Each structure stands twice: as structure tokens, then as C-alpha cells.
Short mmCIF file of C-alpha atoms and ligand atoms in Angstrom, two decimals:
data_model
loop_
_atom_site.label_atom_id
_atom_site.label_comp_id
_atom_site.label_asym_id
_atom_site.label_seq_id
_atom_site.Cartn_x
_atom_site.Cartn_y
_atom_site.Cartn_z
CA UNK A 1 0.00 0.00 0.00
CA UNK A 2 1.16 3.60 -0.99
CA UNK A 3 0.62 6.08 1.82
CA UNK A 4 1.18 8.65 -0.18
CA UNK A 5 -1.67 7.82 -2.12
CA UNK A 6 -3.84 9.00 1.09
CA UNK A 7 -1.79 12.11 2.29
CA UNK A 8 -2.41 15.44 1.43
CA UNK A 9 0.16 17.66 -0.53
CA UNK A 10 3.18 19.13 2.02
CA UNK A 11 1.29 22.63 2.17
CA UNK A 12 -1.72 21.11 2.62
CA UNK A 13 -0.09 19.49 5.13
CA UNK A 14 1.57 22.24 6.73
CA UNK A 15 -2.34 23.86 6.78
CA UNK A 16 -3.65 20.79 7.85
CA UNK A 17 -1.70 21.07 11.01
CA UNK A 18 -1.92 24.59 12.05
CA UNK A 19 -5.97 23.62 11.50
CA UNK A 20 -5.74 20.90 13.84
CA UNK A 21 -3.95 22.83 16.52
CA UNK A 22 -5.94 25.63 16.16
CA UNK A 23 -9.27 23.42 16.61
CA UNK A 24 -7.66 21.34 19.43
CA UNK A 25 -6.96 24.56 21.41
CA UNK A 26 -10.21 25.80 21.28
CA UNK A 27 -12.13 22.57 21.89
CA UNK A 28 -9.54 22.17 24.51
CA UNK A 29 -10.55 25.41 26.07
CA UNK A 30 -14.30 25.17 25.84
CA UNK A 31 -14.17 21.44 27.34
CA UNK A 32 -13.66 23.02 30.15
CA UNK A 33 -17.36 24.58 30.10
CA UNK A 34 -18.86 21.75 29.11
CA UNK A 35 -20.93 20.40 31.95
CA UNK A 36 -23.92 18.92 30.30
CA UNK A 37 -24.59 16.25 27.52
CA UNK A 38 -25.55 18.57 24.71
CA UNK A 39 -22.28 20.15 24.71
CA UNK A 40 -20.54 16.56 24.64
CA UNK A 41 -19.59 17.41 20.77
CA UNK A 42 -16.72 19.81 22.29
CA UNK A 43 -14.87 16.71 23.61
CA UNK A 44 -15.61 14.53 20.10
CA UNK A 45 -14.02 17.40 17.94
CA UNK A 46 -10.96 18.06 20.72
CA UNK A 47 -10.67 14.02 20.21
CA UNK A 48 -11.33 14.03 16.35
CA UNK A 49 -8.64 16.78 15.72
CA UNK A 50 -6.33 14.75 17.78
CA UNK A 51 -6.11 11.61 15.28
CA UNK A 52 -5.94 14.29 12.52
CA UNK A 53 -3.09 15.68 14.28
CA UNK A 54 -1.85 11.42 15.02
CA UNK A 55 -1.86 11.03 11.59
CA UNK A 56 -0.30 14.18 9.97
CA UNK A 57 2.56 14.56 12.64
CA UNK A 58 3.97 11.64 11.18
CA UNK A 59 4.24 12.66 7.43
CA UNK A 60 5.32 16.19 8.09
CA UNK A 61 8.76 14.15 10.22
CA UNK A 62 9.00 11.95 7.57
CA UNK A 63 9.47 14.88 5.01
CA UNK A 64 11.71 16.76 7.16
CA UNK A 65 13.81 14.47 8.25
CA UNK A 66 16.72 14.98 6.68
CA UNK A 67 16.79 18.55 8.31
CA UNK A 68 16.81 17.59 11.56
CA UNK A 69 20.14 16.03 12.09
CA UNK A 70 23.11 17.46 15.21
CA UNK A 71 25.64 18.77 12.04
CA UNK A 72 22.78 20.52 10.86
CA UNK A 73 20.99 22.16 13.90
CA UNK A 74 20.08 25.68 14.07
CA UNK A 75 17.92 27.44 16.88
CA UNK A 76 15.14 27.60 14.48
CA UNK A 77 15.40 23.91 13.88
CA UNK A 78 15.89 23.37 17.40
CA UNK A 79 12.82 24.90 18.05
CA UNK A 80 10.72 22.91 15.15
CA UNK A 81 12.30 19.82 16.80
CA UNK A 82 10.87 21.19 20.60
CA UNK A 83 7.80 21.78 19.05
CA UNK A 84 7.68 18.05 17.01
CA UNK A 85 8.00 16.99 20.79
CA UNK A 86 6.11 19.09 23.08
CA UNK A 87 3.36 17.98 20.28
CA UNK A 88 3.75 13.91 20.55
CA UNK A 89 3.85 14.05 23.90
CA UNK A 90 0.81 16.25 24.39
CA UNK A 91 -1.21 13.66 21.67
CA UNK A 92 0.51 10.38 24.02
CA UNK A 93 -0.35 11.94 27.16
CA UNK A 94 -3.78 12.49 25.73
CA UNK A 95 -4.52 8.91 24.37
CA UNK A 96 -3.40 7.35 27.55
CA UNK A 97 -5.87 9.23 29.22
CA UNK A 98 -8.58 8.41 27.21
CA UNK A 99 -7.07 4.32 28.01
CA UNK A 100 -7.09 4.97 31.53
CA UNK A 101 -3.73 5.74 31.91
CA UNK A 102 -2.35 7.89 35.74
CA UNK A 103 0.43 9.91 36.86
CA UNK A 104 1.28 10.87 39.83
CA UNK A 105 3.01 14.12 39.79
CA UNK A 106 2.69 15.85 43.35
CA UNK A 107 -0.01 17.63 43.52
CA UNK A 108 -0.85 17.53 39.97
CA UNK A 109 -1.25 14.34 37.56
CA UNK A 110 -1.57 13.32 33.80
CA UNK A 111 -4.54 15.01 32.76
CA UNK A 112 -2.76 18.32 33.86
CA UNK A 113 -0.13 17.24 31.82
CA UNK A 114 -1.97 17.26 29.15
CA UNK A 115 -2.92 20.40 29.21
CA UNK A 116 0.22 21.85 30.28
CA UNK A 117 1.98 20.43 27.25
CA UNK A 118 -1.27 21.10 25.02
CA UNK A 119 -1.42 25.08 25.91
CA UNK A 120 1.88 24.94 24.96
CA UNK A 121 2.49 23.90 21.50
CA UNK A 122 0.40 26.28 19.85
CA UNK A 123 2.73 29.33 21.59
CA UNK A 124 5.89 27.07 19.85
CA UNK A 125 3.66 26.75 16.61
CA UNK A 126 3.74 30.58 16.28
CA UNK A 127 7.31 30.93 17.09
CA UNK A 128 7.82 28.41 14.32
CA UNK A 129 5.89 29.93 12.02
CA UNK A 130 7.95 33.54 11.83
CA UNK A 131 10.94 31.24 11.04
CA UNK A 132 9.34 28.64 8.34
CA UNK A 133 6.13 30.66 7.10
CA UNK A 134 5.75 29.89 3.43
CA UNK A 135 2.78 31.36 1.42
CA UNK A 136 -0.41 29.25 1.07
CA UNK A 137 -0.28 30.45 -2.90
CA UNK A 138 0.79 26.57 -4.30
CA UNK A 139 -1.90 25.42 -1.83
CA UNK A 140 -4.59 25.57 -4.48
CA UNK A 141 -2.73 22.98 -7.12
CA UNK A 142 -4.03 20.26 -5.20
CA UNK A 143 -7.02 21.85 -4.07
CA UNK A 144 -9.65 19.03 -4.43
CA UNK A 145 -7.47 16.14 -3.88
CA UNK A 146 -6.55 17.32 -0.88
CA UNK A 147 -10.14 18.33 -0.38
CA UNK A 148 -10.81 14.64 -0.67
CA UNK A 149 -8.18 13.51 1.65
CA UNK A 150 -8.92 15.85 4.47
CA UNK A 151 -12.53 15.10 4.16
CA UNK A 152 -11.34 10.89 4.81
CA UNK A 153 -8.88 12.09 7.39
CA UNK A 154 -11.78 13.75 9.96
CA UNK A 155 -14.15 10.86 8.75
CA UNK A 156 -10.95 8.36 10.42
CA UNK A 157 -11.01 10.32 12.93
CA UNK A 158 -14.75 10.47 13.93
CA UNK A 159 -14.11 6.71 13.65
CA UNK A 160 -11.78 6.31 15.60
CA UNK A 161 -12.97 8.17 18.40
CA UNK A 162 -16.27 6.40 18.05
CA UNK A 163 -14.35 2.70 18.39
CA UNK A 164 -12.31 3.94 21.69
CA UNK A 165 -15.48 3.35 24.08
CA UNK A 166 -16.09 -0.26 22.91
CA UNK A 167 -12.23 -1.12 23.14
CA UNK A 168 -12.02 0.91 26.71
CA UNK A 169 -14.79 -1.66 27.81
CA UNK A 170 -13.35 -4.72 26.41
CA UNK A 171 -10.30 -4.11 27.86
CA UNK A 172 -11.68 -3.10 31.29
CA UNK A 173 -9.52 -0.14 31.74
CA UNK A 174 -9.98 2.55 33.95
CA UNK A 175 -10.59 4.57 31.17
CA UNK A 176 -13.78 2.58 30.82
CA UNK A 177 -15.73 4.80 33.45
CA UNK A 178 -14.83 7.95 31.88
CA UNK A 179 -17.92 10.87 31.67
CA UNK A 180 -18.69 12.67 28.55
CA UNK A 181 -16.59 15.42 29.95
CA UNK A 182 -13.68 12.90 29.70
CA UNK A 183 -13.54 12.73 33.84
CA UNK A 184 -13.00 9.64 35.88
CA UNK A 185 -15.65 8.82 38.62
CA UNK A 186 -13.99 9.29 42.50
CA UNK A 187 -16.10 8.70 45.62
CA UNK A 188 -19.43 9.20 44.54
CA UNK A 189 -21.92 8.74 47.22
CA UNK A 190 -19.91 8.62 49.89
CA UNK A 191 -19.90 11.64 52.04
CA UNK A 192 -16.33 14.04 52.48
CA UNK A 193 -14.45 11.00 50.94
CA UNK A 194 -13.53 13.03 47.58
CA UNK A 195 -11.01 14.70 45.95
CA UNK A 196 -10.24 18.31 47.61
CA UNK A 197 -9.55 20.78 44.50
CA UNK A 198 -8.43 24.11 45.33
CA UNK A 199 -6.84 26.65 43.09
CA UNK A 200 -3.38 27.53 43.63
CA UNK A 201 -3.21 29.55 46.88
CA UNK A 202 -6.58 29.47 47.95
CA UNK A 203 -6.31 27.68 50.94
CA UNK A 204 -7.72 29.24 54.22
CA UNK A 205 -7.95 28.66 57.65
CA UNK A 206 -10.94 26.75 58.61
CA UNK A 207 -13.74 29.06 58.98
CA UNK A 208 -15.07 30.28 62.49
CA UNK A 209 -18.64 29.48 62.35
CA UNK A 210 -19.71 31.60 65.68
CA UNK A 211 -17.99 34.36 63.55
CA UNK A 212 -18.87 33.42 59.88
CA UNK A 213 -22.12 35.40 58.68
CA UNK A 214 -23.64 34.49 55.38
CA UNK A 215 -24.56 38.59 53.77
CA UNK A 216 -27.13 38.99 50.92
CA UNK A 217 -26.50 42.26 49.63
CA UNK A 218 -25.87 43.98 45.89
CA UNK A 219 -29.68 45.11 44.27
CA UNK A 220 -31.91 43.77 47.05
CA UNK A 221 -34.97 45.20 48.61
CA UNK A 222 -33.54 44.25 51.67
CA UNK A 223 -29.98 43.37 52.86
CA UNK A 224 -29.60 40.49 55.06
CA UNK A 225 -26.99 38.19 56.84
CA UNK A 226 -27.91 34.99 58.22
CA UNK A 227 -25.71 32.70 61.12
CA UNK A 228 -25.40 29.23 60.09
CA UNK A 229 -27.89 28.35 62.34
CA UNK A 230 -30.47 30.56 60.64
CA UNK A 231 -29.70 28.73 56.94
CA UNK A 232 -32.25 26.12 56.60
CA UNK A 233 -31.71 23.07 55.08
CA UNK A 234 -34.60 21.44 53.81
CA UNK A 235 -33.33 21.61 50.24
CA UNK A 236 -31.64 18.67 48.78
CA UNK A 237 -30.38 17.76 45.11
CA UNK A 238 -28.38 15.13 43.56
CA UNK A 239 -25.91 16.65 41.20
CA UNK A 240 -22.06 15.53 40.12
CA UNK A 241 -18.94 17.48 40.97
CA UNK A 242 -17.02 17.33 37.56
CA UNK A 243 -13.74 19.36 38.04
CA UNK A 244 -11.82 19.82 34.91
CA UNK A 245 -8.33 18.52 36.21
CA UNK A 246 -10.41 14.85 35.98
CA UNK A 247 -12.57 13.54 38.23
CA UNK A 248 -16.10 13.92 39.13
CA UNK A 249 -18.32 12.77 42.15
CA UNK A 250 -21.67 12.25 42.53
CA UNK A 251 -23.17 13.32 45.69
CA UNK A 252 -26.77 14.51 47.53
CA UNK A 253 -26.26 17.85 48.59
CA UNK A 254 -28.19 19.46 50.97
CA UNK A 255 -28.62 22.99 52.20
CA UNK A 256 -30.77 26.23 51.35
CA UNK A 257 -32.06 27.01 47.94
CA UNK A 258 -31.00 29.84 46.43
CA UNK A 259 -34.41 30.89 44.90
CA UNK A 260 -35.58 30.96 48.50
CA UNK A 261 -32.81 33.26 49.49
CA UNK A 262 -33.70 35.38 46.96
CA UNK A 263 -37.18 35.73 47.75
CA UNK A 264 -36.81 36.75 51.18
CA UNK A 265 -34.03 39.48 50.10
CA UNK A 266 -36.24 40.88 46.89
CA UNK A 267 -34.39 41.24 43.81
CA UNK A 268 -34.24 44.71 42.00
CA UNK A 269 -36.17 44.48 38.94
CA UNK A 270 -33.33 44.13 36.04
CA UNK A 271 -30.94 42.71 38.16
CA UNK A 272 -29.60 40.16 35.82
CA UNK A 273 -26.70 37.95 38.19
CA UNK A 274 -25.91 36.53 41.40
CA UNK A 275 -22.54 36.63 42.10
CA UNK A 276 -21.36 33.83 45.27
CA UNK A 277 -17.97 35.27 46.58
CA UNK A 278 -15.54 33.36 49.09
CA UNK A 279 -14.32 34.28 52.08
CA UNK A 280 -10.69 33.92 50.21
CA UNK A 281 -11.76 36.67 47.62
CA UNK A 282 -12.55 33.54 44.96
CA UNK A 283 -15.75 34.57 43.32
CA UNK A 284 -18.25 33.33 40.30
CA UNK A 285 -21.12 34.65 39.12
CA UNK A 286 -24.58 32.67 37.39
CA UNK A 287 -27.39 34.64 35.46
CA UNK A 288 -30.15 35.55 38.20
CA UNK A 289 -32.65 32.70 36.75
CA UNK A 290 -30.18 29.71 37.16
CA UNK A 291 -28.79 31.34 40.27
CA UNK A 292 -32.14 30.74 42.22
CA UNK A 293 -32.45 26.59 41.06
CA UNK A 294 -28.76 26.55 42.55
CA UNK A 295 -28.24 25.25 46.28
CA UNK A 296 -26.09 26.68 48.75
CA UNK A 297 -24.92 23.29 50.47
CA UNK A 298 -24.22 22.72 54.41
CA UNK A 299 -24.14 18.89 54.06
CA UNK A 300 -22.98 16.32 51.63
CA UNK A 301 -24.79 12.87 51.81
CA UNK A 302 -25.96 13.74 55.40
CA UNK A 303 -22.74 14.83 56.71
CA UNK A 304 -21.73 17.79 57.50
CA UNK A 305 -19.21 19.33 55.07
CA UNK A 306 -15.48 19.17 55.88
CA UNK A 307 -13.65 21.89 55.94
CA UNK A 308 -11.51 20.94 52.55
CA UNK A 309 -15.05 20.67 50.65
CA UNK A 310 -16.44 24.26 51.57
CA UNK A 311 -17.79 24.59 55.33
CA UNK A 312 -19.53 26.01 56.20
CA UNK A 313 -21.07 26.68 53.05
CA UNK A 314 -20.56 25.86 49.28
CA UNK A 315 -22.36 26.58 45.78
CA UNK A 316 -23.80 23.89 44.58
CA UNK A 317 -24.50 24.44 40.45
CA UNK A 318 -25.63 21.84 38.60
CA UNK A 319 -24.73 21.33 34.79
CA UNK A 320 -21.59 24.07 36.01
CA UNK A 321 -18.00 22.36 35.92
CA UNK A 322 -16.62 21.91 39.53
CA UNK A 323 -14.26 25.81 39.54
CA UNK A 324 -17.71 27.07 39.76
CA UNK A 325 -18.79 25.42 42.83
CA UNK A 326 -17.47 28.15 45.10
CA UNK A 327 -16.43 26.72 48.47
CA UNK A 328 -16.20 29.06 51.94
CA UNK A 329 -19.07 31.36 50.81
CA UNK A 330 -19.92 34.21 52.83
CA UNK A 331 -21.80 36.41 50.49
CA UNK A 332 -24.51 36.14 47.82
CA UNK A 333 -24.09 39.45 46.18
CA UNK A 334 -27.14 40.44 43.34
CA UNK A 335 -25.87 42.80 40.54
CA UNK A 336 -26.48 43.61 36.95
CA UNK A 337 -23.49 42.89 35.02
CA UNK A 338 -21.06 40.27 35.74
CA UNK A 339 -18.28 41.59 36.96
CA UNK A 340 -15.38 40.65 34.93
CA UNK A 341 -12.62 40.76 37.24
CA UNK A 342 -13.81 36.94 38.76
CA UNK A 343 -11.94 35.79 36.02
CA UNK A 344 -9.03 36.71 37.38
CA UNK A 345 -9.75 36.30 40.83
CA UNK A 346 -10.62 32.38 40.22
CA UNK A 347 -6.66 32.18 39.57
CA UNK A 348 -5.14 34.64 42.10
CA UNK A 349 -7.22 34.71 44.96
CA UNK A 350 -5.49 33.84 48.13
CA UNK A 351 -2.33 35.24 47.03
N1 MTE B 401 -13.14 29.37 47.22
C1 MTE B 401 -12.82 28.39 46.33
N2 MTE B 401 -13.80 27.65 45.79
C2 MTE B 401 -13.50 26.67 44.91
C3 MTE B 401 -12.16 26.41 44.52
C4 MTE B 401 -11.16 27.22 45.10
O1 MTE B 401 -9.96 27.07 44.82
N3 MTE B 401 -11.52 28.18 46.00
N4 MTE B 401 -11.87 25.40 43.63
C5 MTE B 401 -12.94 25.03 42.71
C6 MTE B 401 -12.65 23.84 41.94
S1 MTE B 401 -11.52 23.97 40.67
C7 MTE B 401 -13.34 22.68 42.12
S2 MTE B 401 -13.16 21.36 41.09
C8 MTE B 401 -14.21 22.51 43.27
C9 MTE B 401 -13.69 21.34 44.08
O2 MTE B 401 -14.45 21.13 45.21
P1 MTE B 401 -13.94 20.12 46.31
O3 MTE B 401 -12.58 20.60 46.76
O4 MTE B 401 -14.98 20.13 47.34
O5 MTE B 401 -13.80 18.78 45.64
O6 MTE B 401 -14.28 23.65 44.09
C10 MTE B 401 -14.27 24.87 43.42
N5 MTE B 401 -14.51 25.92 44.37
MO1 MO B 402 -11.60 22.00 39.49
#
């Protein structure tokens, strides 16, 4: 058999590849917003792009291998050789995920590998680029057949992907148990015993609850502040943790319903979000309607929340990807834009 015979021209190649990484960075950034099934597509194109990518890497090597040898290095070539790297290993480190594969890497572990070497390569693909850029002008000679070649690459690819689930099973890995989301089940149903996920340096003291008051402020009718003993909790909901470094947990939360909250504080007509902010300055806002079906949890499965998972109180958001959850909350502020510095303060808080 003639590979060649199924491989797109080298600039079509070259394309091919930027394509790829450019799709695989943005699926790879919106799979981490992806908390319910309809946005499950995200992770099949991140995973479909990734055998493109499989199967291009190879022929772009193969055609410049010749360049890459110690007599002939330059820091350019250097750099497409870092890149040719950073790139497999990102794609292995990926697949042996998907088959169930661990790491255990301090505090971190393979799936933030993955992303750490997948954010990286398209910063290197760039920085290659201003040393190799050719124009796409020859692209068109080949136009169709490549057309045709691309369009049996993603179809591969969509195949592929589709047989990993029935080989995952047959092989009983722990891949097998993977959610759409691509996260691995961990200690559903059974009380504190789950991962505890904070971000970076957010990591406070346990909270004092004679001191700890729970404020309800921003465009309210009326301002209020509850103890803990005040905060009912005859609200309870079954919904799964899914934190995007990869694992999720199923659990019964209980605690106070937002909506109910809400109701008792009056919300300013045209107040549009509901911001939950930490104690540690770590903040996240929903949109006023999905804010009041949320549940701000005291217990987990009829215990009372550890310290590590929130207490004395924690957002509970369903269909929301675990850095949502807020944990330590001590204020449910209404406003009517999101603020836009939580984005930041999700990574520095506690600083
Ligand atoms: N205040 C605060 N809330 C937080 C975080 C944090 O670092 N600080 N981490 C978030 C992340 S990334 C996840 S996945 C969940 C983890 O909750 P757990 O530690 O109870 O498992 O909490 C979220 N809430
Ligand atoms: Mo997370």
C-alpha cells in the first residue's frame, strides 16, 4: 500500500496542522465549560482533531527528516524539533488518558499534563511559524485532492474516536468509566471521601462558624446576613462534581435554595446575576434565573461538610463544571453585570 496515495500535498499538510492545533486549542478550552450532555460534541471534535493531528505529525517528520540532524541544527530547527515533541507528547499523554492511563506528579497528575503540554504547543507553533512561514499560494494545485483527503482524514477520525469506548470496555480499563466530559468517577456517594480541588493559593484557615455570617447584599430590597444556624436546610439535590483537572463525584447535597434566598431578600427588577464570593476573595457569578435553582450546600450525603469541601457553606451548580462550585461562601451578592474581574480572581485569589 502507498501512503502517499492517502496524504495530502506538504502545504496542505503544513495547513492541515496549524488547522488541527488551532481546533484542538479551542475545543480544549471550551471542554472546560462543558458540563452537560448537549455540549458533549466539544470533547468529540478536541478528540477528532487529535487523530488528525496522530496522523499528519507523522508525514510532516518523515518529510523533514533529513533537516533535523546534530551537524545541521540551528535554533530555528531546534525549536521545530521542541515543538515536534512538546506535540507527541501532548497527543501520548492524551490517548493514555482516554485508556485509563495515571500519573502521579505531586499535587498535579496526567490530565494536567496534558494540558500543560497542550497550551503549549500552539505558543511554539507561532514561534515556528515567523521562522518557516511559506505562502499558502501553491496550496490551491491540489485543491480538491486534498479536499478529498482531508474530508477521509476527519471521517478516520470520527471513527476512531467512536471505536475507543467499545475497546475501553473490552479491555476493562480505567478509562472505561470515563464521563462525557472525559472525567473519571472518585467517591461518589460517599460523604467528604472526595477529591479536595483548590486553586493555587486558595487555601484558608478553617472558617469560624460563631464568627462566619452568610450577607445577601448587591440590588436587594432588603440586605440580610444569616448565622449558620439561621440557613435552613430542607433543600436537597443530587448533582455531580465534575472538576476539569479529571474527576467527578456524585453526591446529595443538601442545604438552602438559592431561589428561597432570593425571595426573602427581593431582587431589583433588572438585576440580571448573582454573584457567590468566598471568604478567600474567589468569586463566580450565574445569570439571576439559574442562580435561584442553585443550592447553597451545608451537608454532603448527610454529613456535615469538611472543611476541605467548603464549610460552612458551598455553591452547589448543577450542569456548572466543579471551579464554579465556590467553596467558603460568605456572600450572595445580586448585581447587573457580571463583573469581569472573577476571572481573574478564580486564579489569584489567596495570594
Ligand atoms: N473558594 C474556592 N472555591 C473553589 C475552589 C477554590 O480554589 N476556591 N476550587 C474550585 C474547583 S476547581 C473545584 S473542582 C471545586 C472542588 O471542590 P472540592 O474541593 O470540594 O472537591 O471547588 C471549586 N470551588
Ligand atoms: Mo476544578
Amino acid at each position: 500500500m502507498d501512503l502517499r496515495r492517502y496524504t495530502p500535498s506538504p502545504r496542505a499538510v503544513d495547513w492541515g496542522l496549524f488547522v488541527a492545533v488551532t481546533a484542538l486549542l479551542a475545543t480544549g478550552v471550551a471542554t472546560m465549560f462543558t458540563g452537560t450532555p448537549d455540549t458533549a460534541w466539544v470533547i468529540d471534535l478536541h478528540a477528532i482533531a487529535g487523530v488528525v493531528l496522530v496522523c499528519l505529525l507523522p508525514v510532516k517528520l518523515w518529510r523533514v527528516r533529513h533537516r533535523v540532524t546534530p551537524d545541521r541544527m540551528t535554533a530555528p530547527r531546534a525549536l521545530s524539533l521542541l515543538l515536534a515533541l512538546d506535540a507527541t507528547a501532548a497527543l501520548v499523554t492524551g490517548v493514555w488518558w482516554i485508556f485509563g492511563g495515571t500519573l502521579d506528579l505531586g499535587p498535579w497528575g496526567l490530565f494536567h499534563l496534558h494540558v500543560g503540554l497542550g497550551l503549549l504547543v500552539p505558543p511554539l507553533l507561532l514561534w515556528h511559524l515567523r521562522y518557516r512561514f511559506h505562502s499558502p499560494a501553491t496550496a490551491t494545485r491540489h485543491g480538491r485532492r486534498d479536499a478529498i483527503r482531508y474530508a477521509g482524514l476527519v471521517t478516520t477520525g470520527a471513527i476512531v474516536w467512536r471505536l475507543q469506548r467499545p475497546l475501553n470496555d473490552a479491555l476493562a480499563t480505567a478509562g472505561a468509566d470515563r464521563r462525557y466530559t472525559g472525567s473519571r468517577e472518585e467517591g461518589t456517594g460517599d460523604g467528604n471521601r472526595f477529591p479536595v480541588t483548590s486553586w493555587v493559593a486558595d487555601d484558608p484557615d478553617p472558617v469560624d462558624a460563631s464568627e462566619w455570617r452568610l450577607g445577601l447584599t448587591g440590588r436587594v430590597d432588603n440586605r440580610k446576613s444569616f448565622t449558620l444556624a439561621d440557613i435552613p436546610t430542607d433543600a436537597a439535590e443530587d448533582a455531580i462534581l465534575d472538576c476539569t483537572s479529571g474527576w467527578y463525584s456524585g453526591h446529595e447535597w443538601q442545604g438552602v435554595a438559592v431561589g428561597d434566598l432570593l425571595d426573602a431578600a427581593v431582587v431589583d427588577e433588572g438585576a440580571a446575576w448573582v454573584q457567590f464570593r468566598s471568604v478567600t476573595g474567589y468569586r463566580w457569578s450565574l445569570p439571576v434565573d439559574e442562580a435561584r435553582s442553585a443550592i447553597l450546600a451545608t451537608h454532603v450525603d448527610g454529613e456535615r461538610l469538611s472543611h476541605g469541601h467548603g464549610f460552612p457553606l458551598r455553591l452547589v451548580a448543577p450542569g456548572r463544571r466543579g471551579f464554579q462550585w465556590v467553596k467558603w461562601v460568605e456572600e450572595v451578592r445580586v448585581t447587573d453585570r457580571r463583573e469581569l474581574g472573577e476571572w481573574v480572581a478564580i486564579f489569584v485569589s489567596g495570594l
